């Protein structure tokens, strides 16, 4: 079974402060991890994926297999980063690439 | 490319009625996924379809729910005899190819309210 846990439902930081959104997973195989973001009144969109090892909008995430974590980080938060963030996992299934989502973290960046 | 389209965006049904939710994948995509988001919860996988085939329906409730993706036209998620517990946001996603590393592109969702 695969499971994704985002321990914080709400996270509030001030503009310019560092931010870390936590994500832990359980999966017996080799997972693919993703971060999706949903801005107010917009659809869910991919922010980044661990296999790309890229930085999007200043966000990075490193897959730590030892700690089974994929925390999302940004050194200096901006007000426009306020959104709902979902961590998701895709296992090596024989039937495509269904995603298992965490419950999400609502990030608010205050001025 | 207009992206994944879903309609209607909002749907109100009374208990016992049928709900039909439509999803048009991105152009060229033949893999469709349906997810349900209950209030205060994350998205939960329901079903994965390719054109004319259901590949994985392990997340679909056994009764009242069905899905199809015909050769022509959108994918449809049908809920028969709706109950209040079916009230949720239903999201459709599509991908170009199957596979663990493929990006899924999401639609705006259909918010179903059962009175």
CSV table of C-alpha atoms in Angstrom, one decimal:
chain,number,residue,atom,x,y,z
A,1,UNK,CA,0.0,0.0,0.0
A,2,UNK,CA,1.1,3.5,-0.6
A,3,UNK,CA,0.5,6.5,1.6
A,4,UNK,CA,1.4,10.2,1.7
A,5,UNK,CA,1.3,12.3,4.8
A,6,UNK,CA,1.4,16.0,5.0
A,7,UNK,CA,1.4,16.7,8.8
A,8,UNK,CA,0.5,20.4,8.5
A,9,UNK,CA,-2.9,21.5,7.2
A,10,UNK,CA,-2.1,25.1,7.7
A,11,UNK,CA,1.2,27.0,7.5
A,12,UNK,CA,1.7,30.7,7.8
A,13,UNK,CA,4.9,32.6,7.3
A,14,UNK,CA,5.9,36.2,6.6
A,15,UNK,CA,7.2,37.4,3.3
A,16,UNK,CA,10.9,36.8,2.9
A,17,UNK,CA,11.0,34.1,5.5
A,18,UNK,CA,12.1,30.5,4.6
A,19,UNK,CA,9.3,28.0,4.2
A,20,UNK,CA,9.2,24.2,4.4
A,21,UNK,CA,6.2,22.1,3.6
A,22,UNK,CA,6.6,18.6,4.9
A,23,UNK,CA,5.8,15.4,3.1
A,24,UNK,CA,6.4,11.9,4.2
A,25,UNK,CA,5.5,8.8,2.3
A,26,UNK,CA,5.3,5.0,2.7
A,27,UNK,CA,5.8,2.8,-0.3
A,28,UNK,CA,7.7,-0.5,-0.5
A,29,UNK,CA,9.0,0.1,-4.0
A,30,UNK,CA,10.7,2.9,-5.8
A,31,UNK,CA,8.3,5.9,-5.9
A,32,UNK,CA,8.0,8.9,-8.1
A,33,UNK,CA,7.2,12.0,-6.0
A,34,UNK,CA,5.5,15.2,-7.1
A,35,UNK,CA,4.4,18.5,-5.7
A,36,UNK,CA,1.2,20.0,-7.1
A,37,UNK,CA,-0.1,23.5,-6.3
A,38,UNK,CA,-3.5,25.0,-6.5
A,39,UNK,CA,-3.7,28.8,-6.4
A,40,UNK,CA,-7.0,30.4,-5.5
A,41,UNK,CA,-9.6,29.8,-8.2
A,42,UNK,CA,-7.2,27.9,-10.4
A,43,UNK,CA,-6.8,24.2,-11.3
A,44,UNK,CA,-4.3,21.9,-9.7
A,45,UNK,CA,-1.0,22.1,-11.5
A,46,UNK,CA,2.3,20.4,-11.3
A,47,UNK,CA,4.9,22.4,-9.4
A,48,UNK,CA,7.8,20.0,-9.5
A,49,UNK,CA,8.8,16.3,-9.6
A,50,UNK,CA,11.8,14.7,-8.0
A,51,UNK,CA,13.1,13.1,-11.1
A,52,UNK,CA,13.5,16.5,-12.8
A,53,UNK,CA,15.6,17.8,-10.0
A,54,UNK,CA,14.7,21.3,-11.0
A,55,UNK,CA,13.8,24.5,-9.2
A,56,UNK,CA,10.4,26.0,-10.1
A,57,UNK,CA,9.5,29.5,-8.7
A,58,UNK,CA,12.4,29.1,-6.3
A,59,UNK,CA,11.0,25.9,-4.8
A,60,UNK,CA,13.1,22.8,-4.5
A,61,UNK,CA,12.4,19.3,-3.1
A,62,UNK,CA,14.8,16.5,-2.4
A,63,UNK,CA,13.8,12.9,-2.1
A,64,UNK,CA,15.2,11.4,1.1
A,65,UNK,CA,14.7,7.7,0.8
A,66,UNK,CA,16.2,7.0,4.2
A,67,UNK,CA,13.6,9.3,5.9
A,68,UNK,CA,11.0,8.6,3.2
A,69,UNK,CA,10.4,12.3,2.9
A,70,UNK,CA,10.0,14.8,0.0
A,71,UNK,CA,9.8,18.2,1.8
A,72,UNK,CA,9.2,21.3,-0.3
A,73,UNK,CA,11.4,24.3,0.5
A,74,UNK,CA,11.9,27.9,-0.5
A,75,UNK,CA,14.4,30.2,1.0
A,76,UNK,CA,12.4,33.4,0.7
A,77,UNK,CA,8.6,33.1,0.6
A,78,UNK,CA,6.6,35.6,-1.5
A,79,UNK,CA,3.0,36.6,-1.1
A,80,UNK,CA,2.1,35.0,-4.5
A,81,UNK,CA,3.2,31.6,-3.1
A,82,UNK,CA,0.0,31.6,-1.0
A,83,UNK,CA,-1.8,28.5,-2.2
A,84,UNK,CA,-2.7,24.9,-1.4
A,85,UNK,CA,0.1,22.4,-1.9
A,86,UNK,CA,-0.3,18.7,-2.4
A,87,UNK,CA,2.4,16.1,-2.2
A,88,UNK,CA,1.7,13.1,-4.4
A,89,UNK,CA,3.3,9.7,-5.1
A,90,UNK,CA,3.2,7.4,-8.1
A,91,UNK,CA,4.1,3.8,-7.5
A,92,UNK,CA,5.4,1.4,-10.1
A,93,UNK,CA,2.0,0.0,-11.0
A,94,UNK,CA,1.1,-2.1,-13.9
A,95,UNK,CA,-1.9,0.0,-14.6
A,96,UNK,CA,-0.6,3.4,-15.4
A,97,UNK,CA,0.5,6.2,-13.1
A,98,UNK,CA,-2.3,6.8,-10.6
A,99,UNK,CA,-1.4,9.3,-7.9
A,100,UNK,CA,-1.7,9.0,-4.2
A,101,UNK,CA,-2.1,12.5,-2.7
A,102,UNK,CA,-1.5,13.8,0.8
A,103,UNK,CA,-4.3,15.9,2.4
A,104,UNK,CA,-2.6,19.1,1.4
A,105,UNK,CA,-1.1,22.1,3.2
A,106,UNK,CA,-2.6,25.6,2.9
A,107,UNK,CA,0.3,28.0,2.8
A,108,UNK,CA,-0.3,31.7,3.6
A,109,UNK,CA,2.5,34.2,3.1
A,110,UNK,CA,1.8,37.4,5.1
A,111,UNK,CA,3.1,40.8,4.0
B,1,UNK,CA,-4.5,23.8,-26.3
B,2,UNK,CA,-7.3,24.4,-23.9
B,3,UNK,CA,-6.2,21.9,-21.4
B,4,UNK,CA,-8.4,19.4,-19.6
B,5,UNK,CA,-12.0,20.4,-19.7
B,6,UNK,CA,-14.7,19.3,-17.3
B,7,UNK,CA,-18.4,20.1,-17.3
B,8,UNK,CA,-20.4,21.0,-15.6
B,9,UNK,CA,-18.4,23.0,-13.1
B,10,UNK,CA,-21.1,22.8,-10.6
B,11,UNK,CA,-23.9,20.2,-10.3
B,12,UNK,CA,-26.8,20.1,-7.9
B,13,UNK,CA,-28.8,16.9,-7.5
B,14,UNK,CA,-31.4,15.6,-5.2
B,15,UNK,CA,-31.0,12.3,-3.4
B,16,UNK,CA,-31.8,9.4,-5.8
B,17,UNK,CA,-31.1,11.3,-9.0
B,18,UNK,CA,-28.3,10.5,-11.4
B,19,UNK,CA,-25.2,12.7,-11.9
B,20,UNK,CA,-23.1,12.7,-15.1
B,21,UNK,CA,-19.7,14.3,-15.1
B,22,UNK,CA,-17.8,14.9,-18.3
B,23,UNK,CA,-14.1,15.2,-19.0
B,24,UNK,CA,-12.4,16.0,-22.2
B,25,UNK,CA,-8.7,15.3,-22.0
B,26,UNK,CA,-6.0,17.4,-23.4
B,27,UNK,CA,-5.6,17.1,-27.2
B,28,UNK,CA,-3.6,13.9,-28.0
B,29,UNK,CA,-4.0,12.4,-24.5
B,30,UNK,CA,-5.6,9.0,-24.4
B,31,UNK,CA,-5.2,8.3,-20.7
B,32,UNK,CA,-7.8,9.6,-18.2
B,33,UNK,CA,-7.9,9.5,-14.4
B,34,UNK,CA,-10.7,10.4,-12.1
B,35,UNK,CA,-10.2,11.6,-8.5
B,36,UNK,CA,-12.6,12.5,-5.8
B,37,UNK,CA,-12.0,15.1,-3.1
B,38,UNK,CA,-14.3,14.9,-0.1
B,39,UNK,CA,-14.5,18.1,2.1
B,40,UNK,CA,-11.3,18.6,4.1
B,41,UNK,CA,-9.6,15.7,2.5
B,42,UNK,CA,-7.0,15.1,-0.3
B,43,UNK,CA,-7.7,13.8,-3.7
B,44,UNK,CA,-8.4,10.1,-3.9
B,45,UNK,CA,-7.9,8.0,-7.0
B,46,UNK,CA,-11.1,6.4,-8.4
B,47,UNK,CA,-10.5,5.0,-11.9
B,48,UNK,CA,-8.0,5.0,-14.8
B,49,UNK,CA,-9.2,4.6,-18.3
B,50,UNK,CA,-7.7,4.5,-21.8
B,51,UNK,CA,-9.9,4.8,-24.9
B,52,UNK,CA,-12.7,2.3,-24.7
B,53,UNK,CA,-11.0,0.4,-21.8
B,54,UNK,CA,-11.1,0.6,-18.0
B,55,UNK,CA,-7.6,-0.2,-16.8
B,56,UNK,CA,-7.9,0.2,-13.1
B,57,UNK,CA,-11.1,0.8,-11.2
B,58,UNK,CA,-9.8,-0.2,-7.8
B,59,UNK,CA,-10.7,3.2,-6.2
B,60,UNK,CA,-14.2,3.2,-7.4
B,61,UNK,CA,-17.1,2.4,-5.1
B,62,UNK,CA,-18.6,-1.0,-6.0
B,63,UNK,CA,-22.1,0.3,-6.4
B,64,UNK,CA,-23.7,3.2,-8.2
B,65,UNK,CA,-20.5,4.5,-9.8
B,66,UNK,CA,-19.4,3.8,-13.3
B,67,UNK,CA,-17.0,5.3,-15.8
B,68,UNK,CA,-16.4,5.2,-19.5
B,69,UNK,CA,-14.1,6.7,-22.1
B,70,UNK,CA,-15.6,6.0,-25.5
B,71,UNK,CA,-13.7,6.0,-28.8
B,72,UNK,CA,-15.3,9.4,-29.6
B,73,UNK,CA,-16.3,12.0,-27.1
B,74,UNK,CA,-15.5,12.7,-23.5
B,75,UNK,CA,-14.9,10.4,-20.6
B,76,UNK,CA,-18.0,10.2,-18.4
B,77,UNK,CA,-18.3,9.4,-14.7
B,78,UNK,CA,-21.8,8.4,-13.8
B,79,UNK,CA,-23.2,8.3,-10.3
B,80,UNK,CA,-26.6,6.6,-10.0
B,81,UNK,CA,-29.0,7.2,-7.1
B,82,UNK,CA,-26.8,9.9,-5.5
B,83,UNK,CA,-26.7,10.2,-1.7
B,84,UNK,CA,-25.5,13.1,0.4
B,85,UNK,CA,-22.1,11.4,0.9
B,86,UNK,CA,-21.4,11.8,-2.8
B,87,UNK,CA,-21.1,15.5,-2.4
B,88,UNK,CA,-17.5,16.3,-3.3
B,89,UNK,CA,-15.3,17.7,-6.0
B,90,UNK,CA,-14.5,15.4,-8.8
B,91,UNK,CA,-11.3,16.0,-10.7
B,92,UNK,CA,-10.3,14.5,-14.0
B,93,UNK,CA,-6.7,14.3,-15.2
B,94,UNK,CA,-5.1,13.2,-18.4
B,95,UNK,CA,-1.7,12.1,-19.6
B,96,UNK,CA,-0.1,11.6,-22.9
B,97,UNK,CA,1.4,8.2,-22.0
B,98,UNK,CA,1.0,5.8,-19.1
B,99,UNK,CA,3.7,5.3,-16.6
B,100,UNK,CA,5.0,6.2,-13.3
B,101,UNK,CA,6.9,9.3,-14.5
B,102,UNK,CA,4.2,10.8,-16.7
B,103,UNK,CA,2.8,14.2,-15.7
B,104,UNK,CA,-0.9,14.3,-15.2
B,105,UNK,CA,-2.8,17.5,-16.2
B,106,UNK,CA,-5.8,18.3,-14.2
B,107,UNK,CA,-9.2,19.8,-15.1
B,108,UNK,CA,-10.9,22.4,-13.0
B,109,UNK,CA,-13.1,19.9,-11.3
B,110,UNK,CA,-16.9,19.4,-11.0
B,111,UNK,CA,-18.4,20.3,-7.6
B,112,UNK,CA,-21.3,18.0,-6.9
B,113,UNK,CA,-23.8,18.9,-4.2
B,114,UNK,CA,-26.5,16.4,-3.3
B,115,UNK,CA,-29.4,17.9,-1.5
